XYZ file of C-alpha atoms in Angstrom:
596
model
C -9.419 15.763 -32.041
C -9.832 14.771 -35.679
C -6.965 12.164 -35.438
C -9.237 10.630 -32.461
C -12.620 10.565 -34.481
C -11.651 9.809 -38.234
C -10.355 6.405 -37.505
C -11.475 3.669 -39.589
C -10.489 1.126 -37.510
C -13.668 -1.293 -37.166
C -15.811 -1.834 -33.846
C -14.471 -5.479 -33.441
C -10.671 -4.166 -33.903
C -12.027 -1.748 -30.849
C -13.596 -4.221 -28.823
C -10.205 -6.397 -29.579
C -8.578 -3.454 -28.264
C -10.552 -2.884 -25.215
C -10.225 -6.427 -24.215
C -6.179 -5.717 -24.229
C -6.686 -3.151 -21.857
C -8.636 -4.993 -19.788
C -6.218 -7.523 -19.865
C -6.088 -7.111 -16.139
C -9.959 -8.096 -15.220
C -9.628 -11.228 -17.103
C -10.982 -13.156 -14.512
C -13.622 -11.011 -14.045
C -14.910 -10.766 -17.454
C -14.802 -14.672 -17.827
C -16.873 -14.970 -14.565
C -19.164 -12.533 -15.710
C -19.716 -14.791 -18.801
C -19.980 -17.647 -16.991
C -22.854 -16.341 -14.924
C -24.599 -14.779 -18.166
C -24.456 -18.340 -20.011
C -25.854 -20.150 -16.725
C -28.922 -17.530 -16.110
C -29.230 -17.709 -19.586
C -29.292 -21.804 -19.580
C -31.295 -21.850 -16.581
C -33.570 -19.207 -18.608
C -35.030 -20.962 -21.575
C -35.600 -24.456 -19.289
C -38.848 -23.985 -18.446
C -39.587 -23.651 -21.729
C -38.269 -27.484 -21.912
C -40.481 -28.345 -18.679
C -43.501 -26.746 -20.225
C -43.032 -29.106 -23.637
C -42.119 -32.045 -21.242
C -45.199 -31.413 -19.095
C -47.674 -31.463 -21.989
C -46.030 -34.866 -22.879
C -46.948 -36.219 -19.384
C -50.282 -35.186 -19.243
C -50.501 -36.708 -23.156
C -48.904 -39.701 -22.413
C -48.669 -39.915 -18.651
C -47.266 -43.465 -18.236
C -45.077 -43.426 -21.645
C -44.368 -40.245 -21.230
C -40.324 -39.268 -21.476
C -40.371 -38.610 -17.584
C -41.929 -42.571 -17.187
C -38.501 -44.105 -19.140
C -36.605 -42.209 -16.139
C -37.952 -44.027 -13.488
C -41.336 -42.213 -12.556
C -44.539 -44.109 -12.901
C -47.006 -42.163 -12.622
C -48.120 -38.927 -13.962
C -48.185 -37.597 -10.123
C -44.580 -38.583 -9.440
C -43.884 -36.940 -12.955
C -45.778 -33.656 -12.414
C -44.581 -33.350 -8.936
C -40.611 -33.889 -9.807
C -41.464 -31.349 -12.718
C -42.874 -28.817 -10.004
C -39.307 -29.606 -7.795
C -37.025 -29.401 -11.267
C -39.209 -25.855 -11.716
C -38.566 -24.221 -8.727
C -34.530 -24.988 -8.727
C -34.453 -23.976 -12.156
C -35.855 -20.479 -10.951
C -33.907 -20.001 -8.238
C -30.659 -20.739 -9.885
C -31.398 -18.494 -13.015
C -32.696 -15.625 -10.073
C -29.393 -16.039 -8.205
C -26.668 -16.141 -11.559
C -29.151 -13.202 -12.306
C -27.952 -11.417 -9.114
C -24.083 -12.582 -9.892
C -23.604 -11.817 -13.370
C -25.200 -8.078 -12.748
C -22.960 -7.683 -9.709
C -19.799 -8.502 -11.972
C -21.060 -6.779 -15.022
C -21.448 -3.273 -12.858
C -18.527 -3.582 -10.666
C -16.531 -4.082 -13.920
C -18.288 -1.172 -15.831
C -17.491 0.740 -12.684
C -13.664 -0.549 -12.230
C -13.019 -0.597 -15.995
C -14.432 3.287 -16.159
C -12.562 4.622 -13.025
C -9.203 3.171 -14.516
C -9.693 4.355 -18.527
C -10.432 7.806 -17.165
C -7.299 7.681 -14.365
C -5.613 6.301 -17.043
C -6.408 8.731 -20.085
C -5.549 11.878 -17.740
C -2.681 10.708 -16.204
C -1.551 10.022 -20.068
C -2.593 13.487 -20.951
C -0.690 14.671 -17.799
C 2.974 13.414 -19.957
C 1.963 14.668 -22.890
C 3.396 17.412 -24.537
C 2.029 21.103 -24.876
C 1.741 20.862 -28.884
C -1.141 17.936 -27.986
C -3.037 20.931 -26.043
C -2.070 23.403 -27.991
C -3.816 21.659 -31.296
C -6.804 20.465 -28.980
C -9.816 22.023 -27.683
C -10.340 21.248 -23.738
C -13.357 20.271 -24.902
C -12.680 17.547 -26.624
C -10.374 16.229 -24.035
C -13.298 16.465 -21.284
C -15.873 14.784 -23.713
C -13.477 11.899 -23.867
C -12.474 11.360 -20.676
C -16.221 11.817 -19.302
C -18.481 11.256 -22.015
C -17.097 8.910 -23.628
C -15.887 6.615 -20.592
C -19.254 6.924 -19.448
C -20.809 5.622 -23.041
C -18.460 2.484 -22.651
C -19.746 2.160 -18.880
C -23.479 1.897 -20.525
C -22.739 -0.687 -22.295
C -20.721 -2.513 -19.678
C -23.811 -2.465 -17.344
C -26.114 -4.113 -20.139
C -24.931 -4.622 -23.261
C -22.179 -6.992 -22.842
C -24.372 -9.173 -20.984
C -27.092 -8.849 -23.728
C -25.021 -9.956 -26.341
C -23.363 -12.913 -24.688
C -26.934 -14.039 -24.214
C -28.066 -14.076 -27.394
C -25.655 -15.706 -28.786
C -26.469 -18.435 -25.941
C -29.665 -18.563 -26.686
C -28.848 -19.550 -30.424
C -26.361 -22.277 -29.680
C -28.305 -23.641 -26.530
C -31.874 -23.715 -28.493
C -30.568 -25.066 -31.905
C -29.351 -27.650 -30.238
C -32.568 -29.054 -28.538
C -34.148 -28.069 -32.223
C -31.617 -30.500 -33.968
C -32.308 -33.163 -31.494
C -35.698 -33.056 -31.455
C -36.035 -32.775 -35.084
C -33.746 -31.864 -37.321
C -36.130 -30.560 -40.136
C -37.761 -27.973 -37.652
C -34.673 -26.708 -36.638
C -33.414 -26.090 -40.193
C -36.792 -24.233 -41.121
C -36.702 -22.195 -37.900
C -32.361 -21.285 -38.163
C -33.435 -19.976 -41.864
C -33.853 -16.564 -40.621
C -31.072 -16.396 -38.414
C -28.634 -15.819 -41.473
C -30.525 -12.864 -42.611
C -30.699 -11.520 -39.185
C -26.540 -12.096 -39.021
C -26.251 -10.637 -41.956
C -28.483 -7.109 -41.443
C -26.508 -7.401 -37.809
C -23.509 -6.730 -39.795
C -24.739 -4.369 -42.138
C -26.180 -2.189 -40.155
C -23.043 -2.117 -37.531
C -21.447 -0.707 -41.056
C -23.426 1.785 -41.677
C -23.612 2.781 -38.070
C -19.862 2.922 -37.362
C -18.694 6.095 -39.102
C -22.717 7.529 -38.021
C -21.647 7.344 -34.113
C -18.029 7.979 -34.561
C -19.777 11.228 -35.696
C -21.532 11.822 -33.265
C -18.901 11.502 -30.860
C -17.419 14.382 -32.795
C -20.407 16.424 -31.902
C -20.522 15.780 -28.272
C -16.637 17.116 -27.877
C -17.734 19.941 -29.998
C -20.887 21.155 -28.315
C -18.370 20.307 -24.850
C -15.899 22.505 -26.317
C -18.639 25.513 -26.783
C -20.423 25.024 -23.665
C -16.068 25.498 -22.077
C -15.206 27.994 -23.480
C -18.615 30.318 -23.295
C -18.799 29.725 -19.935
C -14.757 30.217 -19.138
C -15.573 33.575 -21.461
C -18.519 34.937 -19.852
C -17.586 38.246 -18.814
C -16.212 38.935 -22.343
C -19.836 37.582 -24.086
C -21.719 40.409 -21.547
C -19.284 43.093 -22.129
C -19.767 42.537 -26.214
C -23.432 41.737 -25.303
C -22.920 38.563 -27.886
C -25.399 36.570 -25.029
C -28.019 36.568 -28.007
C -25.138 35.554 -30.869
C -23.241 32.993 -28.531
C -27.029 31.194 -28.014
C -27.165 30.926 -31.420
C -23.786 29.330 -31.982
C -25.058 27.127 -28.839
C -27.878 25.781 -30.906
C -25.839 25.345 -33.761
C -23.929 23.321 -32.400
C -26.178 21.687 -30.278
C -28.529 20.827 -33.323
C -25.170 19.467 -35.099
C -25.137 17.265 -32.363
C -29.273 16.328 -32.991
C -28.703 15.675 -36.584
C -25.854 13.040 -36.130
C -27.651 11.083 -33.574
C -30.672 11.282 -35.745
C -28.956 9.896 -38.848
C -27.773 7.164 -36.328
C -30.767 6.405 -34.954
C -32.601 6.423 -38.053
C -30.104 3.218 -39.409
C -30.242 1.892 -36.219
C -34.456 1.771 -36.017
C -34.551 0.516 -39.626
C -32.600 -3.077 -37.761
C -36.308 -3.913 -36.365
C -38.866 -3.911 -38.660
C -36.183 -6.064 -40.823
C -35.732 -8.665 -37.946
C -39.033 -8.854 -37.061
C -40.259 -10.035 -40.695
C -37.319 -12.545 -40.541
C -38.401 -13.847 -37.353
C -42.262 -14.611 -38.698
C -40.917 -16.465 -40.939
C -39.114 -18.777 -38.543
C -41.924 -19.341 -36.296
C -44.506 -19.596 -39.041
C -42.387 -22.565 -40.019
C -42.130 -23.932 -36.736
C -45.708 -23.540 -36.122
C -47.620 -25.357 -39.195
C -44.655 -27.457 -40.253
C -44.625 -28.692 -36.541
C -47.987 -28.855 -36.130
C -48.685 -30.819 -39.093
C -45.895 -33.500 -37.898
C -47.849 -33.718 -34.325
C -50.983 -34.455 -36.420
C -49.518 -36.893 -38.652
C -48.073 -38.527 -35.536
C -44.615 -38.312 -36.946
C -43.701 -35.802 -33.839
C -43.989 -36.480 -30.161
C -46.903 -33.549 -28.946
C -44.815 -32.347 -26.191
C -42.129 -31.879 -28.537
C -44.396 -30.037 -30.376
C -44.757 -27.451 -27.175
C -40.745 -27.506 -26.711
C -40.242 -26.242 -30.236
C -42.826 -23.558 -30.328
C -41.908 -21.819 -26.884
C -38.269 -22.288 -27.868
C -39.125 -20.650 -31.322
C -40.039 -17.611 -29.665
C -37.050 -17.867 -27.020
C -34.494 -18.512 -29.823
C -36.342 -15.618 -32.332
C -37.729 -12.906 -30.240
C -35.030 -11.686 -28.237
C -33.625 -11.071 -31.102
C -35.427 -8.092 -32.147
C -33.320 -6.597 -29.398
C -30.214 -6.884 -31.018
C -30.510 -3.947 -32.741
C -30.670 -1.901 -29.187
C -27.563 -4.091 -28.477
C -26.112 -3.101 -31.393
C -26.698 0.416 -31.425
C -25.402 0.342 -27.694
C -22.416 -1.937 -29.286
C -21.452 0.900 -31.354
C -21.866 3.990 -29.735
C -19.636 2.073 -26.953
C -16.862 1.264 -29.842
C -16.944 4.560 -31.121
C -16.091 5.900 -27.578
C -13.607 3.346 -27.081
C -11.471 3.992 -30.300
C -11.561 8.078 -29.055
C -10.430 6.564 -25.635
C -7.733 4.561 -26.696
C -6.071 6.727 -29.657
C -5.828 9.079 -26.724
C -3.976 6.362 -24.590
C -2.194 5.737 -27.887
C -0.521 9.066 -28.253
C 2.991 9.901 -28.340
C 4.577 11.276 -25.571
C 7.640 13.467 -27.255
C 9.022 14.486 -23.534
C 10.095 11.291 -22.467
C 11.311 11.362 -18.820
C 14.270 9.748 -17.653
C 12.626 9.113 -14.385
C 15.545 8.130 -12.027
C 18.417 11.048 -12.471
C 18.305 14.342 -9.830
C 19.989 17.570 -10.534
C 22.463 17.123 -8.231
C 22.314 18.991 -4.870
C 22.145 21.711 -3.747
C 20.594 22.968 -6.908
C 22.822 26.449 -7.877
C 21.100 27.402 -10.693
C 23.803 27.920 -13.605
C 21.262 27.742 -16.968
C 23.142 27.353 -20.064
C 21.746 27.708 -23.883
C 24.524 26.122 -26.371
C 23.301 26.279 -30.030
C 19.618 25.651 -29.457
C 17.012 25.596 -31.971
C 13.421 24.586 -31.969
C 10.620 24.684 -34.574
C 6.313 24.339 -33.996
C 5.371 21.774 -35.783
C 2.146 23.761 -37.101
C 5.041 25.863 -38.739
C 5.102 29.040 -36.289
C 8.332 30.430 -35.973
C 10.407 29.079 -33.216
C 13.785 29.801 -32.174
C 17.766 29.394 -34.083
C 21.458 28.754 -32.751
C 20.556 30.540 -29.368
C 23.658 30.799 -26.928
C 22.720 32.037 -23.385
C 24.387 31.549 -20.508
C 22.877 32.940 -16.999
C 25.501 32.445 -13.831
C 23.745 30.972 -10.548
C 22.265 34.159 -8.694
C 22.197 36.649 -11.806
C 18.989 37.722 -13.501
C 18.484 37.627 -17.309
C 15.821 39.823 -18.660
C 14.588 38.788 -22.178
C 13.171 41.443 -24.411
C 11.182 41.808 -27.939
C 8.347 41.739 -29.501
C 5.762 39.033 -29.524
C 6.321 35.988 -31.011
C 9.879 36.894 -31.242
C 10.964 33.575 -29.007
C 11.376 34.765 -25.594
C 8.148 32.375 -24.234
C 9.725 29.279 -26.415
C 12.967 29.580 -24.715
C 11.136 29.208 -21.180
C 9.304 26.350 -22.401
C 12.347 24.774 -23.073
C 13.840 25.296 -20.290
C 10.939 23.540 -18.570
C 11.112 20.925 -20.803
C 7.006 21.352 -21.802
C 9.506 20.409 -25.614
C 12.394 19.630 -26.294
C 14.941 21.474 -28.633
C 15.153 20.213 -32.191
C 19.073 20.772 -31.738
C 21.569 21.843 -29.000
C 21.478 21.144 -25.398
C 20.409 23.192 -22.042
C 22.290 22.391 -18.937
C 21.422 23.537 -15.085
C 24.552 23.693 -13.120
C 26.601 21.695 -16.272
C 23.845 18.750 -16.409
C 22.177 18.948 -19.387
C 18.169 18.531 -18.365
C 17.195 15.963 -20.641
C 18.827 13.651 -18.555
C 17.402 14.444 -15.422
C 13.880 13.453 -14.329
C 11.140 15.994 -14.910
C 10.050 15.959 -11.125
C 13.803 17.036 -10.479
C 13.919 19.914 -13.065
C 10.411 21.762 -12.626
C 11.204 21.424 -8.772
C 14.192 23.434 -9.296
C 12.020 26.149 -11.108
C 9.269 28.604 -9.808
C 7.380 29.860 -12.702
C 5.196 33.056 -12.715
C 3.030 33.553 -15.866
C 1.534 36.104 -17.431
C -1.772 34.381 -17.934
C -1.963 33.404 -13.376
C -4.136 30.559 -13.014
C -5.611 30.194 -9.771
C -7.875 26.841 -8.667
C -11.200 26.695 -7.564
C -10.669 26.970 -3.519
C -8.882 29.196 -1.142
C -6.230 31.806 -0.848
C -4.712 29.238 1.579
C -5.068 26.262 -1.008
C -3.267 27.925 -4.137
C -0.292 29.424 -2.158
C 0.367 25.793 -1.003
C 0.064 24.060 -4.040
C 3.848 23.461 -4.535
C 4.313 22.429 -1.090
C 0.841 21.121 0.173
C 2.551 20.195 3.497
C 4.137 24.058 3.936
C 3.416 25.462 7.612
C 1.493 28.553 7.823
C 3.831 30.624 8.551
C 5.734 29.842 5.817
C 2.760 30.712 3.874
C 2.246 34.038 5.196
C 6.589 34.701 4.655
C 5.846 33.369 0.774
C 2.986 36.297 0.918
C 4.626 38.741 2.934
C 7.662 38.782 0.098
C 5.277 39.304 -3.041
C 3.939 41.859 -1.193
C 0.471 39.886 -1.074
C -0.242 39.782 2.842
C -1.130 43.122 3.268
C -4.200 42.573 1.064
C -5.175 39.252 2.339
C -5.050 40.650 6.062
C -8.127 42.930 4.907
C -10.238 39.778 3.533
C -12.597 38.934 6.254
C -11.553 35.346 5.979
C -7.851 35.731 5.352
C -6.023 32.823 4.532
C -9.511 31.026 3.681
C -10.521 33.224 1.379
C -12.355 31.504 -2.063
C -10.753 32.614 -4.858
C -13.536 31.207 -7.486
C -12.472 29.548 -10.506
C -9.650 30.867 -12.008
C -9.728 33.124 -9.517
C -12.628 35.589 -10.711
C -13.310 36.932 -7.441
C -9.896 38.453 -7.033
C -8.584 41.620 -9.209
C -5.686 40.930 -11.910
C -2.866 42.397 -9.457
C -3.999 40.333 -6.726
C -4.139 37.196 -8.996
C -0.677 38.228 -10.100
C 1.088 38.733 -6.035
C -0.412 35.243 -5.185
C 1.180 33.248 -8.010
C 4.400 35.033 -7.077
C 4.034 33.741 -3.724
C 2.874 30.734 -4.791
C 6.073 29.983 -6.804
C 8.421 31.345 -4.003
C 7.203 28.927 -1.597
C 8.683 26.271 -3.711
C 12.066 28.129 -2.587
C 13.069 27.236 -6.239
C 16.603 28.241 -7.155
C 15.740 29.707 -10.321
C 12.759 31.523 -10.683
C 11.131 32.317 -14.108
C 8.658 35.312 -14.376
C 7.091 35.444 -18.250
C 5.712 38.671 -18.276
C 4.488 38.657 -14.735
C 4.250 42.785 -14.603
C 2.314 43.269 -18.223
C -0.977 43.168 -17.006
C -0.913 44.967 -13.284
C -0.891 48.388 -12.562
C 2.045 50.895 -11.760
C 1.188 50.514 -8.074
C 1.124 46.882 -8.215
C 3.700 46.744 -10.366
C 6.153 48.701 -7.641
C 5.285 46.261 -5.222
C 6.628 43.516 -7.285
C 9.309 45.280 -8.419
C 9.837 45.669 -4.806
C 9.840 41.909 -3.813
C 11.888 41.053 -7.037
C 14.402 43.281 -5.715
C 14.323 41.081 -2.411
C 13.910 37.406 -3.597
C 16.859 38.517 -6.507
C 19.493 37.849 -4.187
C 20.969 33.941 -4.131
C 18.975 33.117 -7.298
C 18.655 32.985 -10.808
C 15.995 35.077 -12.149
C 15.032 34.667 -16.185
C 12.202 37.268 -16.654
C 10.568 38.209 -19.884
C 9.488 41.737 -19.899
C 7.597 44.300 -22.459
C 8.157 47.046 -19.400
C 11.900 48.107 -19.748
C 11.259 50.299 -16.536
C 11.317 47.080 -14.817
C 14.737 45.715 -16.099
C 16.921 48.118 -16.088
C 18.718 46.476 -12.998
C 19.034 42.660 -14.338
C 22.859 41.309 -14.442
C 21.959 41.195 -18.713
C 19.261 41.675 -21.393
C 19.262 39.912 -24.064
C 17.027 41.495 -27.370
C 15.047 38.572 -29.319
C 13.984 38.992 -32.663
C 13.376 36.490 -34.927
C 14.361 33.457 -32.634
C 17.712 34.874 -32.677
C 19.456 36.592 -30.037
C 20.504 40.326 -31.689
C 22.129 42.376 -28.736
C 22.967 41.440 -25.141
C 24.479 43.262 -22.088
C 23.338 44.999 -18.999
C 20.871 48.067 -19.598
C 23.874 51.073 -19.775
C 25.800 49.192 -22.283
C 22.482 48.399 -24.703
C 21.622 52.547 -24.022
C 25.167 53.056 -25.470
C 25.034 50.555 -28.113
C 22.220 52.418 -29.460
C 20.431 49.370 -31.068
C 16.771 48.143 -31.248
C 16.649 48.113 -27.439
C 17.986 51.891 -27.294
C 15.421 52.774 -29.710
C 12.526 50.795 -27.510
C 13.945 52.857 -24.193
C 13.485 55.867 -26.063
C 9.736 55.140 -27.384
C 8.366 54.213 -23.548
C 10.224 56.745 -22.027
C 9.128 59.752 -24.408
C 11.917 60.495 -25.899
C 11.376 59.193 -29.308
């Protein structure tokens, strides 16, 4: 996830960013700042009342309140006491209005980025996952989406009211007296600028630590996915270690954050003495000379302290500000990315699907440099099976992920039934294909749940036919729950063969027309491997079968082989005519037979 972390782009660009995304909640953002700048308005007025309160009990009947029409200091006081209470309630109830906005957009804004980053991730290509820990990927779209939420609920609202509170208080100070106001706004350039320099120095600190979090994520994923392996190495001891390590990485970046981040106050707080110092004697000395109204006097201090202090929380707005940014940048760089694979969207294979796959000239390259495939010509008639055969990393697994379109070929086209699949939507083609891996991955939930997950609306007793042809009923009629059965995740509480007969059902209840089995035998036993042999022999008929097999035993009655080596295609034909050939697949026969 480098490309999301290393980016230099500052935390305004991000927030610029953001607010383009959010394009959508305009209106509720500017009601939201609305009701900040009101509570905030309605917040530092009874600092004003107090300062225009000591002026009527000062000057009672020449007080400021007198030249609006109230006599005495009675009828002043008690309109002050009525303009105090409404003042109150409305900063209590824009209180109430701005939080409800602020949260429900934290809480929209955060449901959508996260809907929006996976169902992103969801077109990607498999090179993105390949070159990416799932670690990473779950730190952004939880972590991170929940950092930006944090700062949503609070932040946003903190910052629009500071810089409120500046614009709203300087300009009572420059009415009231100009000189004041210029002695007590001295600070507030310093405490700009150290804003500014310490949202520098913090940027790259807490795009670091973002880094962390996906990378202790990543560890805490894959030790867990990996447990059995860490007990059967008894590595518990070792993996803890690596744990910490990366755990204390983690410490150490937030700790060089943090320690920029605390060194904001102490520097703001000296800055902020200085301006109410100012206010204080300078004022005070102009009350006593006579030159400044008394009450004024009280308006300027209390407002010194409402225009000053709350800004020794900046820097918890600012470190909030930029661990928010940093998560936003990872967010949106992953909302950014490519998508190579680009579906056409509207265009079905056309029906019914026969299954004719066809391989003219078709090349394809990793881009991390790993050998992929050259000029391959295949062609598989509807209903015939294909076996592919060599050694690992030959090409055999490339061509399948071609053929599901999870990349495309660099050069040369592959047509179903004469349409070549690029131009057909990606719904269309992977309906038209059942695949059974090697790896089987079941979901979390039951027996009943992952046979159905192609067809979610499948009747039961199409359910138990899907499981009756891999040869997979007979074992799930002995579960004391059947059907309902928890498989656990990934499904650890089932055996490898059992795993491997319920993603073969799984991908026959599709019905697909061609069905694609990469490797599906390699990791059973002979038993097991019979019975699939067994239902192969029975879902064969009316459909193309592409298999990839180590296990010649299990070929040897597919319509052709084809022998891979190198990305290239070196010998083809059914299993007698390779024997007679006596090539590189002969030679294999002889080795796992025993004849060698």
């Amino acid at each position: 996830m480098s490309g999301f972390t290393h980016n230099t782009t500052s935390s305004f660009a991000a927030l610029i960013r953001l607010l383009k995304y959010a394009r959508g909640y305009r209106r509720q953002i500017i009601a939201a700042t609305i009701c900040s700048t009101i509570n905030k308005l309605f917040d530092i007025a009874p600092e004003i009342l107090i300062g225009v309160a000591i002026d009527v009990v000062v000057n009672q009947e020449q007080s400021f309140v007198a030249g609006l029409g109230f006599e005495t200091a009675r009828e002043q006081i008690a309109i002050l006491a009525i303009l105090t209470f409404f003042i109150w309630a409305g900063e209590s109830v824009f209180e109430y209005l701005f939080q409800i906005l602020w949260r429900n957009l934290a809480q929209r804004l955060q449901s959508d980025l996260r809907q929006d980053a996976y169902e992103h991730a969801q077109r990607l290509d498999m090179s993105f996952f390949e070159a990416r820990s799932s670690g990473q990927l779950v730190a952004t779209m939880n972590d991170d989406v929940n950092q930006l939420e944090r700062f949503l609920d609070g932040g946003a609202n903190a910052m629009i009211q500071v810089m409120v509170t500046v614009v709203a208080v300087g300009a009572v100070f420059f009415v009231l007296s100009p000189l004041i106001a210029l002695l007590a706004f001295t600070p507030i350039p310093l405490i700009i600028w150290g804003a500014f320099y310490f949202q520098r120095k913090a940027g790259p600190l807490y795009a670091d630590v973002r880094e962390k979090v996906g990378d202790l994520s990543s560890r805490l994923a894959n030790n867990l996915g990996g447990i059995a392996t860490i007990k059967s190495f008894t590595a518990e001891q070792r993996e803890a270690q690596r744990l910490k390590a990366s755990s204390e990485a983690y410490v150490e970046a937030n700790r060089r954050a943090i320690r920029i981040s605390s060194a904001f106050i102490p520097v703001i707080r000296m800055a902020i003495l200085a301006g109410f110092l100012a206010t204080f004697t300078v004022g005070g000395m102009m009350a006593l000379e006579g030159t400044l109204n008394v009450g004024a006097y009280g308006v300027l201090v209390f407002l010194t302290q409402r225009l000053l202090w709350p800004l020794t929380g900046l820097a918890e707005v600012i470190d909030l500000f930029e661990r928010a940014m940093a998560s936003t940048r990872r967010i949106l760089d992953l909302l950014a990315e490519p998508v190579h694979v680009d579906d056409e969207g509207g265009k079905l294979l056309e029906t019914p699907v026969k299954g004719d796959v066809r391989f003219e000239k078709v090349s394809f390259y990793y881009p991390s440099g790993v050998a992929g495939i050259r000029d391959i010509d295949l062609h598989v008639p509807a209903g015939d099976t294909l076996a592919l055969v060599g050694a690992t990393g030959s090409g055999k697994s490339t061509l399948i992920k071609l053929l599901l379109r999870f990349y495309d070929p660099v050069h040369g086209h592959i047509l179903i039934d004469e349409q070549p699949i690029q131009s057909v939507s990606l719904q269309s083609l992977r309906g038209a294909i059942g695949l059974v891996s090697q790896d089987v991955y079941l979901f979390d939930g039951s027996i009943r749940d992952n046979l159905a997950y192609g067809d979610p609306n499948a009747p039961e007793s199409a359910i138990i036919d899907a499981a009756k042809t891999a040869e997979a009923w007979a074992f799930i009629e002995m579960l004391p729950e059947g059907l309902n059965t928890q498989v656990g995740e990934r499904g650890i509480r089932l055996s490898g063969g059992q795993r491997q007969r319920l993603s073969l059902a799984r991908a026959l209840l599709k019905n697909p027309p061609i069905l694609v089995l990469d490797e599906a035998t390699s990791a059973v036993d002979n038993e097991t491997e019979a019975s699939i042999q067994r239902s192969l022999r029975r879902i064969g008929h009316n459909r193309t079968v592409i298999m990839i097999a180590h296990r010649l035993s299990t070929i040897v009655d597919a319509d052709a082989i084809a022998v891979v080596e190198g990305g290239r295609i070196i010998e083809s034909g059914t299993h007698q005519q390779l024997l007679e050939r006596d090539g590189i697949y002969a030679a294999q026969w002889r080795v796992q037979t025993g004849q060698a």
